[in-house]
């Protein structure tokens, strides 16, 4: 018997696809309307009922009019990233062409752990990784079949992962095995220490705990008043730790930090790492855009001296989630991450492509490179860089605006598209304001803890947002604040 439900006639397929296409086209328009709420959160139980989940899962039949109704209810209850007043979190507004990539990806389900399971998918991942390696200033990996690169012996390599947290963990794993070559067989020594910025992403502490290094051995480096690592203090910290019998195997630098979006002085930290034979990992999950930008490259000066870098495409690169990259300067270290007898991947196997499986935690690994490629290829590099620069400029203009308002303050001049600010009043007031704003749903912003205070925080990531949107937000905050006072 034919599995007819899965096969679906060409006519039904086109019909269902058209239903979804039309709903999404309406959705784009809706998100662009002023009176659409950017966020609304019905109680989960109500929403589960409204979506009619129980009935569909039991009875099936999600097609035609049912499909239309379901998708419309789904879209109605989304948080609307495509709304200009979406100013909260670091997640891309996917380029519509990139989103089509995600559809093709879901439909073909080719993956990249084995070249034979997805020649296009794997070639694109390899290409995009090489594109990023080259932007950092490293030598891209030789491409099987390209005679010109066949004799290269020194080059870089990378892998796409499902998210920056996993990329960070893989990077630290790579660092640990590079600096402790026997670890794969013998287990790890109990004196390893990872140095991180005070403002590091929580995935690094988790990594230390998960890898058995221990959260207490994930040590914050001294920082200046804005939270930027003070490189000159690192040698003394290393020798203090050595006196306690500890061994620093890796240092992490932010490019940029998550809370306030500031870059650490990578070049100076790199020189210290080189002197002490320590691995330098740069967390550029959010701030990798500066690598491409002539205007902002100075923020990441020296990044080419790092040993590894992570780079999220699903933040500033308009790519549907998830898509992150781990990039490693010396390919041998990446090949050694998951085993010590890893050999050069291309020459010991007579095959037309590269298998990613030996370089990653993941077994089945989606063709996320397609999503990244299609998002960027629709714009071209130049427009992408313009977009990233504009977002950064917007944050700086917003900070200038705040600094002209007597009742607001900014802790620091933004270096990326992230701005922290607060209205005169205590911590409690900032949190109340955020809650009120979200209840109203006209604006969606976030809050963050920074310099021991709570701040309101905006991330300019929607290509449609303007300074005017921010000005309106400030006026709205003032209005709510006055109401809360009475
Ligand atoms: C977002 C972020 C991460 C985590 O990346 P995910 O893709 O969300 O897992 C790590 N580091 C920094 C600096 C980030 O901004």
Short mmCIF file of C-alpha atoms and ligand atoms in Angstrom, two decimals:
data_model
loop_
_atom_site.label_atom_id
_atom_site.label_comp_id
_atom_site.label_asym_id
_atom_site.label_seq_id
_atom_site.Cartn_x
_atom_site.Cartn_y
_atom_site.Cartn_z
CA UNK A 1 0.00 0.00 0.00
CA UNK A 2 1.18 3.46 -0.86
CA UNK A 3 1.84 5.88 2.00
CA UNK A 4 -0.43 8.34 0.23
CA UNK A 5 -0.47 10.95 3.01
CA UNK A 6 3.24 11.40 2.73
CA UNK A 7 3.32 11.32 -1.06
CA UNK A 8 0.71 14.05 -1.58
CA UNK A 9 -0.35 14.85 -5.13
CA UNK A 10 1.33 17.66 -6.99
CA UNK A 11 -1.94 19.57 -6.91
CA UNK A 12 -2.36 19.21 -3.13
CA UNK A 13 1.26 20.16 -2.60
CA UNK A 14 0.88 23.33 -4.62
CA UNK A 15 -2.41 24.09 -2.94
CA UNK A 16 -0.98 23.72 0.58
CA UNK A 17 2.15 25.63 -0.31
CA UNK A 18 0.07 28.47 -1.73
CA UNK A 19 -1.95 28.60 1.50
CA UNK A 20 1.22 29.01 3.54
CA UNK A 21 2.73 31.45 1.03
CA UNK A 22 -0.37 33.68 1.09
CA UNK A 23 -0.51 33.60 4.89
CA UNK A 24 3.15 34.63 5.08
CA UNK A 25 2.69 37.40 2.53
CA UNK A 26 -0.18 38.77 4.65
CA UNK A 27 2.00 38.35 7.72
CA UNK A 28 4.75 40.54 6.27
CA UNK A 29 2.18 43.29 5.63
CA UNK A 30 0.67 42.88 9.07
CA UNK A 31 4.06 43.17 10.76
CA UNK A 32 4.62 46.44 8.96
CA UNK A 33 1.40 48.03 10.25
CA UNK A 34 1.70 50.47 13.13
CA UNK A 35 -1.27 49.09 15.08
CA UNK A 36 0.00 45.48 15.06
CA UNK A 37 1.39 44.47 18.44
CA UNK A 38 4.99 43.34 18.30
CA UNK A 39 4.40 41.00 21.23
CA UNK A 40 1.38 39.46 22.92
CA UNK A 41 1.45 36.41 25.15
CA UNK A 42 -1.82 34.59 25.79
CA UNK A 43 -1.74 31.97 28.57
CA UNK A 44 -0.27 28.75 27.21
CA UNK A 45 -3.37 26.70 27.96
CA UNK A 46 -5.61 29.08 25.97
CA UNK A 47 -3.20 29.07 23.07
CA UNK A 48 -2.91 25.28 23.06
CA UNK A 49 -6.70 25.16 22.74
CA UNK A 50 -6.88 27.90 20.12
CA UNK A 51 -4.34 26.07 17.98
CA UNK A 52 -6.49 22.94 18.39
CA UNK A 53 -3.37 20.88 18.90
CA UNK A 54 -5.06 17.93 20.61
CA UNK A 55 -7.58 17.37 17.84
CA UNK A 56 -5.09 17.56 14.98
CA UNK A 57 -2.58 15.25 16.61
CA UNK A 58 -5.27 12.61 17.14
CA UNK A 59 -7.28 12.98 13.95
CA UNK A 60 -4.80 14.38 11.43
CA UNK A 61 -6.19 16.26 8.45
CA UNK A 62 -3.96 19.32 8.57
CA UNK A 63 -4.49 20.41 4.96
CA UNK A 64 -6.58 22.80 2.90
CA UNK A 65 -8.81 24.99 5.07
CA UNK A 66 -7.60 23.38 8.30
CA UNK A 67 -4.05 24.18 7.35
CA UNK A 68 -5.04 27.76 6.54
CA UNK A 69 -6.74 28.19 9.89
CA UNK A 70 -3.90 26.62 11.82
CA UNK A 71 -1.18 28.70 10.13
CA UNK A 72 -3.14 31.90 10.62
CA UNK A 73 -3.60 31.17 14.33
CA UNK A 74 0.08 30.29 14.60
CA UNK A 75 1.19 33.51 12.91
CA UNK A 76 -1.22 35.62 14.96
CA UNK A 77 0.49 34.36 18.12
CA UNK A 78 4.08 34.86 17.02
CA UNK A 79 6.42 37.46 18.45
CA UNK A 80 6.80 39.75 15.48
CA UNK A 81 10.49 40.13 14.70
CA UNK A 82 9.53 41.73 11.40
CA UNK A 83 7.89 44.62 13.28
CA UNK A 84 10.01 47.81 13.39
CA UNK A 85 9.42 48.02 17.14
CA UNK A 86 11.09 44.67 17.72
CA UNK A 87 14.11 46.00 19.62
CA UNK A 88 14.83 43.30 22.16
CA UNK A 89 16.97 40.30 21.38
CA UNK A 90 19.93 39.27 19.25
CA UNK A 91 18.23 37.16 16.66
CA UNK A 92 18.08 37.83 12.95
CA UNK A 93 15.10 39.00 10.98
CA UNK A 94 15.62 36.32 8.33
CA UNK A 95 16.01 37.50 4.77
CA UNK A 96 12.91 36.16 2.94
CA UNK A 97 15.18 34.39 0.45
CA UNK A 98 17.08 32.78 3.31
CA UNK A 99 13.76 31.62 4.74
CA UNK A 100 13.06 29.91 1.41
CA UNK A 101 16.37 28.13 1.94
CA UNK A 102 14.98 26.84 5.25
CA UNK A 103 11.92 25.53 3.39
CA UNK A 104 14.04 23.70 0.82
CA UNK A 105 16.22 22.46 3.64
CA UNK A 106 13.22 21.08 5.51
CA UNK A 107 11.86 19.50 2.37
CA UNK A 108 14.99 17.79 1.06
CA UNK A 109 16.42 17.01 4.52
CA UNK A 110 19.92 16.61 3.14
CA UNK A 111 22.51 16.82 5.85
CA UNK A 112 26.21 17.47 6.09
CA UNK A 113 27.83 14.87 8.31
CA UNK A 114 28.49 12.77 5.20
CA UNK A 115 29.16 14.32 1.82
CA UNK A 116 27.14 11.58 0.15
CA UNK A 117 24.09 12.55 2.27
CA UNK A 118 24.07 16.06 0.82
CA UNK A 119 26.61 17.06 -1.81
CA UNK A 120 25.07 20.52 -2.35
CA UNK A 121 24.48 21.05 1.36
CA UNK A 122 28.00 20.03 2.33
CA UNK A 123 29.65 22.00 -0.49
CA UNK A 124 27.78 25.12 0.61
CA UNK A 125 28.73 24.65 4.28
CA UNK A 126 32.36 24.20 3.24
CA UNK A 127 32.16 27.27 1.00
CA UNK A 128 30.60 29.46 3.69
CA UNK A 129 33.14 28.32 6.28
CA UNK A 130 35.93 29.18 3.84
CA UNK A 131 34.32 32.56 3.20
CA UNK A 132 34.43 33.33 6.93
CA UNK A 133 37.99 32.01 7.34
CA UNK A 134 39.15 34.30 4.57
CA UNK A 135 37.40 37.31 6.10
CA UNK A 136 39.26 36.74 9.36
CA UNK A 137 42.51 36.76 7.39
CA UNK A 138 43.23 33.02 7.53
CA UNK A 139 43.90 30.52 4.75
CA UNK A 140 40.73 28.72 3.65
CA UNK A 141 40.68 24.91 3.47
CA UNK A 142 41.56 23.25 0.16
CA UNK A 143 38.52 22.19 -1.78
CA UNK A 144 38.58 18.57 -3.01
CA UNK A 145 38.83 18.62 -6.78
CA UNK A 146 40.66 21.96 -6.87
CA UNK A 147 44.18 21.07 -8.04
CA UNK A 148 45.46 24.53 -7.25
CA UNK A 149 44.98 24.06 -3.49
CA UNK A 150 45.85 20.35 -3.31
CA UNK A 151 49.36 20.82 -1.90
CA UNK A 152 48.46 23.28 0.84
CA UNK A 153 49.71 22.11 4.22
CA UNK A 154 48.96 25.08 6.46
CA UNK A 155 45.37 26.19 6.46
CA UNK A 156 42.34 26.83 8.61
CA UNK A 157 39.11 24.93 8.99
CA UNK A 158 35.70 25.22 10.54
CA UNK A 159 32.31 23.74 11.03
CA UNK A 160 28.75 25.03 11.23
CA UNK A 161 26.94 24.17 14.45
CA UNK A 162 23.40 24.53 15.71
CA UNK A 163 24.07 27.70 17.66
CA UNK A 164 26.83 29.72 19.26
CA UNK A 165 26.61 27.95 22.62
CA UNK A 166 27.54 24.66 20.99
CA UNK A 167 30.20 26.43 18.93
CA UNK A 168 31.71 27.90 22.13
CA UNK A 169 31.73 24.51 23.79
CA UNK A 170 33.38 22.90 20.77
CA UNK A 171 35.98 25.68 20.70
CA UNK A 172 36.93 25.11 24.33
CA UNK A 173 37.04 21.37 23.70
CA UNK A 174 39.39 22.03 20.78
CA UNK A 175 41.56 24.28 22.94
CA UNK A 176 41.68 21.71 25.71
CA UNK A 177 42.81 18.90 23.44
CA UNK A 178 45.29 21.12 21.58
CA UNK A 179 46.99 22.03 24.86
CA UNK A 180 46.63 18.54 26.42
CA UNK A 181 47.32 16.08 23.60
CA UNK A 182 46.77 12.96 25.74
CA UNK A 183 43.43 13.97 27.13
CA UNK A 184 41.35 11.86 24.73
CA UNK A 185 42.85 8.66 26.11
CA UNK A 186 43.83 9.59 29.65
CA UNK A 187 41.16 12.00 30.81
CA UNK A 188 41.84 15.49 31.97
CA UNK A 189 44.25 16.84 34.55
CA UNK A 190 42.48 18.44 37.53
CA UNK A 191 44.25 21.79 37.40
CA UNK A 192 42.93 23.32 34.17
CA UNK A 193 41.69 26.91 34.18
CA UNK A 194 39.77 28.87 31.57
CA UNK A 195 40.03 32.67 31.71
CA UNK A 196 36.97 34.56 30.53
CA UNK A 197 35.84 38.20 30.41
CA UNK A 198 33.71 39.39 33.33
CA UNK A 199 30.94 39.93 30.75
CA UNK A 200 31.25 36.54 29.05
CA UNK A 201 28.29 34.63 27.69
CA UNK A 202 26.84 32.07 30.11
CA UNK A 203 27.58 29.25 27.69
CA UNK A 204 31.25 29.47 28.69
CA UNK A 205 30.64 28.81 32.38
CA UNK A 206 28.35 25.98 31.36
CA UNK A 207 31.06 24.65 29.09
CA UNK A 208 33.53 24.62 31.98
CA UNK A 209 31.02 22.74 34.12
CA UNK A 210 30.02 20.28 31.40
CA UNK A 211 33.62 19.50 30.41
CA UNK A 212 34.49 18.74 34.02
CA UNK A 213 36.80 21.74 34.32
CA UNK A 214 34.44 23.13 36.93
CA UNK A 215 32.70 26.48 37.13
CA UNK A 216 35.16 27.63 39.81
CA UNK A 217 37.97 27.14 37.32
CA UNK A 218 36.28 29.44 34.82
CA UNK A 219 37.90 32.61 36.16
CA UNK A 220 36.94 36.18 35.22
CA UNK A 221 39.79 38.45 34.20
CA UNK A 222 40.03 41.92 35.78
CA UNK A 223 38.10 44.51 33.79
CA UNK A 224 37.84 48.28 33.56
CA UNK A 225 34.74 50.22 34.65
CA UNK A 226 32.84 49.35 31.44
CA UNK A 227 33.64 45.65 31.75
CA UNK A 228 36.37 45.46 29.13
CA UNK A 229 39.22 43.04 29.85
CA UNK A 230 42.40 44.75 31.11
CA UNK A 231 45.14 42.87 29.25
CA UNK A 232 47.98 44.19 31.40
CA UNK A 233 46.57 42.41 34.43
CA UNK A 234 46.53 38.97 32.77
CA UNK A 235 50.21 37.93 33.27
CA UNK A 236 49.95 38.50 37.04
CA UNK A 237 46.70 36.52 37.15
CA UNK A 238 48.33 33.65 35.27
CA UNK A 239 51.29 33.54 37.62
CA UNK A 240 49.04 33.73 40.70
CA UNK A 241 47.10 30.76 39.40
CA UNK A 242 50.32 28.90 38.60
CA UNK A 243 51.46 29.38 42.19
CA UNK A 244 48.27 27.58 43.21
CA UNK A 245 49.22 24.70 40.92
CA UNK A 246 46.70 25.68 38.23
CA UNK A 247 47.26 25.81 34.51
CA UNK A 248 45.55 28.32 32.24
CA UNK A 249 44.98 26.55 28.91
CA UNK A 250 42.69 29.04 27.18
CA UNK A 251 41.58 32.67 27.31
CA UNK A 252 38.33 33.95 25.87
CA UNK A 253 37.91 37.47 24.47
CA UNK A 254 34.55 39.07 23.66
CA UNK A 255 33.79 40.42 20.22
CA UNK A 256 31.44 41.67 21.50
CA UNK A 257 29.97 41.07 24.97
CA UNK A 258 26.30 40.20 25.16
CA UNK A 259 25.05 42.77 27.69
CA UNK A 260 26.47 46.05 26.39
CA UNK A 261 28.04 44.97 23.10
CA UNK A 262 31.65 46.03 23.81
CA UNK A 263 34.76 44.55 22.22
CA UNK A 264 37.79 43.39 24.24
CA UNK A 265 41.28 44.45 23.05
CA UNK A 266 41.89 41.27 21.08
CA UNK A 267 45.34 42.13 19.69
CA UNK A 268 46.84 42.76 23.13
CA UNK A 269 45.27 39.65 24.61
CA UNK A 270 46.57 37.64 21.64
CA UNK A 271 50.15 38.74 22.33
CA UNK A 272 49.87 37.63 25.96
CA UNK A 273 48.45 34.27 24.88
CA UNK A 274 51.35 33.80 22.48
CA UNK A 275 53.93 34.58 25.19
CA UNK A 276 52.35 32.08 27.57
CA UNK A 277 51.45 29.40 25.04
CA UNK A 278 47.76 29.77 25.80
CA UNK A 279 44.89 29.24 23.35
CA UNK A 280 42.98 32.39 22.41
CA UNK A 281 39.30 31.94 21.65
CA UNK A 282 37.31 34.94 20.37
CA UNK A 283 33.57 34.86 20.98
CA UNK A 284 32.27 36.84 18.01
CA UNK A 285 28.83 35.23 18.11
CA UNK A 286 27.18 38.62 17.95
CA UNK A 287 29.87 41.01 16.78
CA UNK A 288 31.38 39.18 13.80
CA UNK A 289 29.95 41.86 11.52
CA UNK A 290 32.91 44.08 12.43
CA UNK A 291 35.20 41.56 10.72
CA UNK A 292 33.62 42.49 7.37
CA UNK A 293 33.20 46.20 7.92
CA UNK A 294 35.89 48.67 6.91
CA UNK A 295 34.33 51.15 9.26
CA UNK A 296 34.29 48.85 12.30
CA UNK A 297 37.11 46.36 11.66
CA UNK A 298 39.30 48.25 14.17
CA UNK A 299 37.14 46.81 16.97
CA UNK A 300 38.44 43.32 16.13
CA UNK A 301 42.02 44.30 15.25
CA UNK A 302 44.27 41.31 15.88
CA UNK A 303 41.52 38.71 15.51
CA UNK A 304 43.68 36.91 12.96
CA UNK A 305 46.08 36.12 15.83
CA UNK A 306 43.39 34.10 17.65
CA UNK A 307 43.34 30.30 17.58
CA UNK A 308 39.57 30.00 17.28
CA UNK A 309 36.59 32.24 16.61
CA UNK A 310 32.85 31.66 16.78
CA UNK A 311 30.44 33.56 14.55
CA UNK A 312 26.62 33.39 14.61
CA UNK A 313 24.92 33.82 11.26
CA UNK A 314 21.50 33.82 12.92
CA UNK A 315 22.23 37.10 14.69
CA UNK A 316 23.58 39.83 12.40
CA UNK A 317 23.57 37.95 9.09
CA UNK A 318 19.83 37.79 8.42
CA UNK A 319 19.96 33.99 8.48
CA UNK A 320 17.13 31.84 9.89
CA UNK A 321 18.06 30.15 13.19
CA UNK A 322 20.08 28.14 13.85
CA UNK A 323 23.36 28.74 12.12
CA UNK A 324 26.67 29.36 13.87
CA UNK A 325 30.27 28.70 12.91
CA UNK A 326 33.32 27.50 14.79
CA UNK A 327 36.46 28.60 12.96
CA UNK A 328 39.90 27.25 13.87
CA UNK A 329 43.18 28.72 12.64
CA UNK A 330 45.04 25.40 12.35
CA UNK A 331 42.84 22.69 10.84
CA UNK A 332 44.79 19.97 12.69
CA UNK A 333 43.42 21.18 16.01
CA UNK A 334 39.85 20.88 14.82
CA UNK A 335 40.55 17.41 13.46
CA UNK A 336 42.05 16.50 16.84
CA UNK A 337 39.07 17.67 18.87
CA UNK A 338 37.10 14.46 18.80
CA UNK A 339 40.00 12.02 18.65
CA UNK A 340 43.76 12.11 18.77
CA UNK A 341 44.44 9.91 15.77
CA UNK A 342 42.48 12.16 13.43
CA UNK A 343 44.27 12.45 10.18
CA UNK A 344 44.12 14.94 7.40
CA UNK A 345 40.60 14.52 6.18
CA UNK A 346 40.98 14.88 2.46
CA UNK A 347 43.83 12.64 1.43
CA UNK A 348 43.16 9.41 3.25
CA UNK A 349 39.77 9.00 1.66
CA UNK A 350 39.17 8.77 -1.98
CA UNK A 351 35.96 10.72 -2.24
CA UNK A 352 34.77 13.81 -4.06
CA UNK A 353 33.82 15.81 -0.96
CA UNK A 354 34.38 16.23 2.77
CA UNK A 355 32.49 14.54 5.62
CA UNK A 356 31.84 16.93 8.49
CA UNK A 357 31.07 14.18 11.01
CA UNK A 358 34.59 13.85 12.46
CA UNK A 359 34.70 17.53 13.39
CA UNK A 360 31.45 17.94 15.26
CA UNK A 361 29.39 16.86 18.25
CA UNK A 362 26.40 16.46 16.01
CA UNK A 363 25.62 13.36 13.99
CA UNK A 364 22.71 14.38 11.78
CA UNK A 365 23.47 18.00 10.98
CA UNK A 366 21.08 20.15 8.95
CA UNK A 367 22.04 22.05 5.82
CA UNK A 368 22.14 25.36 7.67
CA UNK A 369 24.81 26.65 5.29
CA UNK A 370 22.10 26.83 2.64
CA UNK A 371 20.10 29.22 4.82
CA UNK A 372 23.14 31.38 5.42
CA UNK A 373 24.21 31.34 1.80
CA UNK A 374 20.78 32.20 0.41
CA UNK A 375 20.29 35.04 2.90
CA UNK A 376 23.59 36.68 2.01
CA UNK A 377 23.51 35.81 -1.69
CA UNK A 378 20.17 37.58 -2.06
CA UNK A 379 21.80 40.82 -0.87
CA UNK A 380 25.45 40.45 -1.75
CA UNK A 381 28.25 41.26 0.70
CA UNK A 382 28.12 44.99 0.16
CA UNK A 383 24.48 45.36 1.15
CA UNK A 384 25.00 43.04 4.09
CA UNK A 385 27.84 45.18 5.41
CA UNK A 386 25.77 48.31 4.87
CA UNK A 387 22.97 46.78 6.92
CA UNK A 388 25.32 45.82 9.77
CA UNK A 389 26.97 49.27 9.75
CA UNK A 390 23.57 50.97 9.76
CA UNK A 391 22.48 48.99 12.82
CA UNK A 392 25.66 50.04 14.65
CA UNK A 393 25.25 53.68 13.60
CA UNK A 394 21.68 53.61 14.80
CA UNK A 395 22.74 52.50 18.29
CA UNK A 396 25.25 55.32 18.44
CA UNK A 397 22.65 57.87 17.33
CA UNK A 398 20.28 56.51 19.96
CA UNK A 399 22.99 56.99 22.61
CA UNK A 400 23.54 60.60 21.47
CA UNK A 401 19.81 61.14 21.76
CA UNK A 402 19.73 59.66 25.29
CA UNK A 403 22.63 61.83 26.35
CA UNK A 404 20.57 64.89 25.42
CA UNK A 405 17.69 63.79 27.67
CA UNK A 406 18.09 65.02 31.26
CA UNK A 407 15.91 62.23 32.66
CA UNK A 408 17.78 59.33 30.97
CA UNK A 409 21.33 58.00 31.01
CA UNK A 410 23.56 55.60 29.04
CA UNK A 411 26.39 53.71 30.75
CA UNK A 412 28.65 53.59 27.71
CA UNK A 413 28.90 54.60 24.03
CA UNK A 414 27.73 51.62 21.92
CA UNK A 415 30.21 49.78 19.72
CA UNK A 416 27.63 47.53 18.10
CA UNK A 417 23.89 47.65 17.58
CA UNK A 418 23.24 47.18 21.32
CA UNK A 419 22.35 50.10 23.58
CA UNK A 420 21.77 50.11 27.35
CA UNK A 421 19.97 53.04 28.97
CA UNK A 422 17.75 53.83 31.93
CA UNK A 423 15.38 56.47 33.17
CA UNK A 424 16.11 58.26 36.45
CA UNK A 425 14.85 55.93 39.15
CA UNK A 426 15.83 52.69 40.85
CA UNK A 427 16.37 49.19 39.45
CA UNK A 428 12.85 48.20 40.36
CA UNK A 429 11.46 51.00 38.20
CA UNK A 430 13.36 49.84 35.07
CA UNK A 431 11.99 46.30 35.47
CA UNK A 432 8.47 47.60 36.02
CA UNK A 433 8.74 49.73 32.90
CA UNK A 434 9.84 46.81 30.79
CA UNK A 435 6.99 44.68 32.06
CA UNK A 436 4.45 47.42 31.32
CA UNK A 437 5.84 47.93 27.83
CA UNK A 438 5.55 44.22 27.07
CA UNK A 439 2.03 44.06 28.45
CA UNK A 440 1.06 46.87 26.10
CA UNK A 441 2.86 45.17 23.22
CA UNK A 442 3.62 48.28 21.15
CA UNK A 443 7.38 47.92 21.73
CA UNK A 444 9.46 44.90 22.62
CA UNK A 445 12.69 45.67 24.47
CA UNK A 446 14.88 43.70 26.87
CA UNK A 447 16.65 44.45 30.14
CA UNK A 448 20.12 43.53 31.27
CA UNK A 449 22.25 43.52 34.38
CA UNK A 450 25.36 45.61 33.78
CA UNK A 451 27.74 47.39 36.20
CA UNK A 452 25.60 46.07 39.08
CA UNK A 453 22.49 47.83 37.86
CA UNK A 454 19.46 46.99 35.77
CA UNK A 455 19.30 48.71 32.40
CA UNK A 456 16.74 48.86 29.65
CA UNK A 457 18.30 47.51 26.50
CA UNK A 458 17.62 47.73 22.77
CA UNK A 459 19.14 45.73 19.95
CA UNK A 460 18.78 47.39 16.53
CA UNK A 461 18.52 44.40 14.27
CA UNK A 462 15.34 44.93 12.27
CA UNK A 463 16.39 46.51 8.95
CA UNK A 464 13.26 48.71 9.07
CA UNK A 465 13.87 50.29 12.50
CA UNK A 466 14.84 53.96 12.61
CA UNK A 467 15.85 56.55 15.19
CA UNK A 468 12.24 57.74 15.13
CA UNK A 469 11.14 54.34 16.50
CA UNK A 470 13.56 54.79 19.38
CA UNK A 471 12.40 58.37 20.03
CA UNK A 472 8.81 57.11 20.20
CA UNK A 473 9.91 54.39 22.61
CA UNK A 474 11.53 56.94 24.93
CA UNK A 475 8.35 59.02 24.89
CA UNK A 476 6.31 55.93 25.72
CA UNK A 477 8.67 55.06 28.60
CA UNK A 478 8.28 58.59 29.95
CA UNK A 479 4.51 58.33 29.75
CA UNK A 480 4.40 54.99 31.57
CA UNK A 481 6.88 56.24 34.13
CA UNK A 482 4.66 59.23 34.92
CA UNK A 483 1.70 56.88 35.33
CA UNK A 484 3.64 54.61 37.67
CA UNK A 485 4.53 57.59 39.85
CA UNK A 486 0.92 58.55 40.51
C1 LIG B 1 24.33 34.89 21.52
C2 LIG B 1 25.68 34.69 22.05
C3 LIG B 1 26.16 33.40 22.31
C4 LIG B 1 25.29 32.17 22.20
O1 LIG B 1 24.90 31.90 20.91
P1 LIG B 1 23.55 31.08 20.62
O2 LIG B 1 23.56 30.98 19.14
O3 LIG B 1 22.43 31.89 21.16
O4 LIG B 1 23.68 29.76 21.31
C5 LIG B 1 27.47 33.28 22.75
N1 LIG B 1 28.24 34.35 22.92
C6 LIG B 1 27.81 35.61 22.69
C7 LIG B 1 28.75 36.76 22.90
C8 LIG B 1 26.50 35.82 22.25
O5 LIG B 1 26.08 37.08 22.02
#
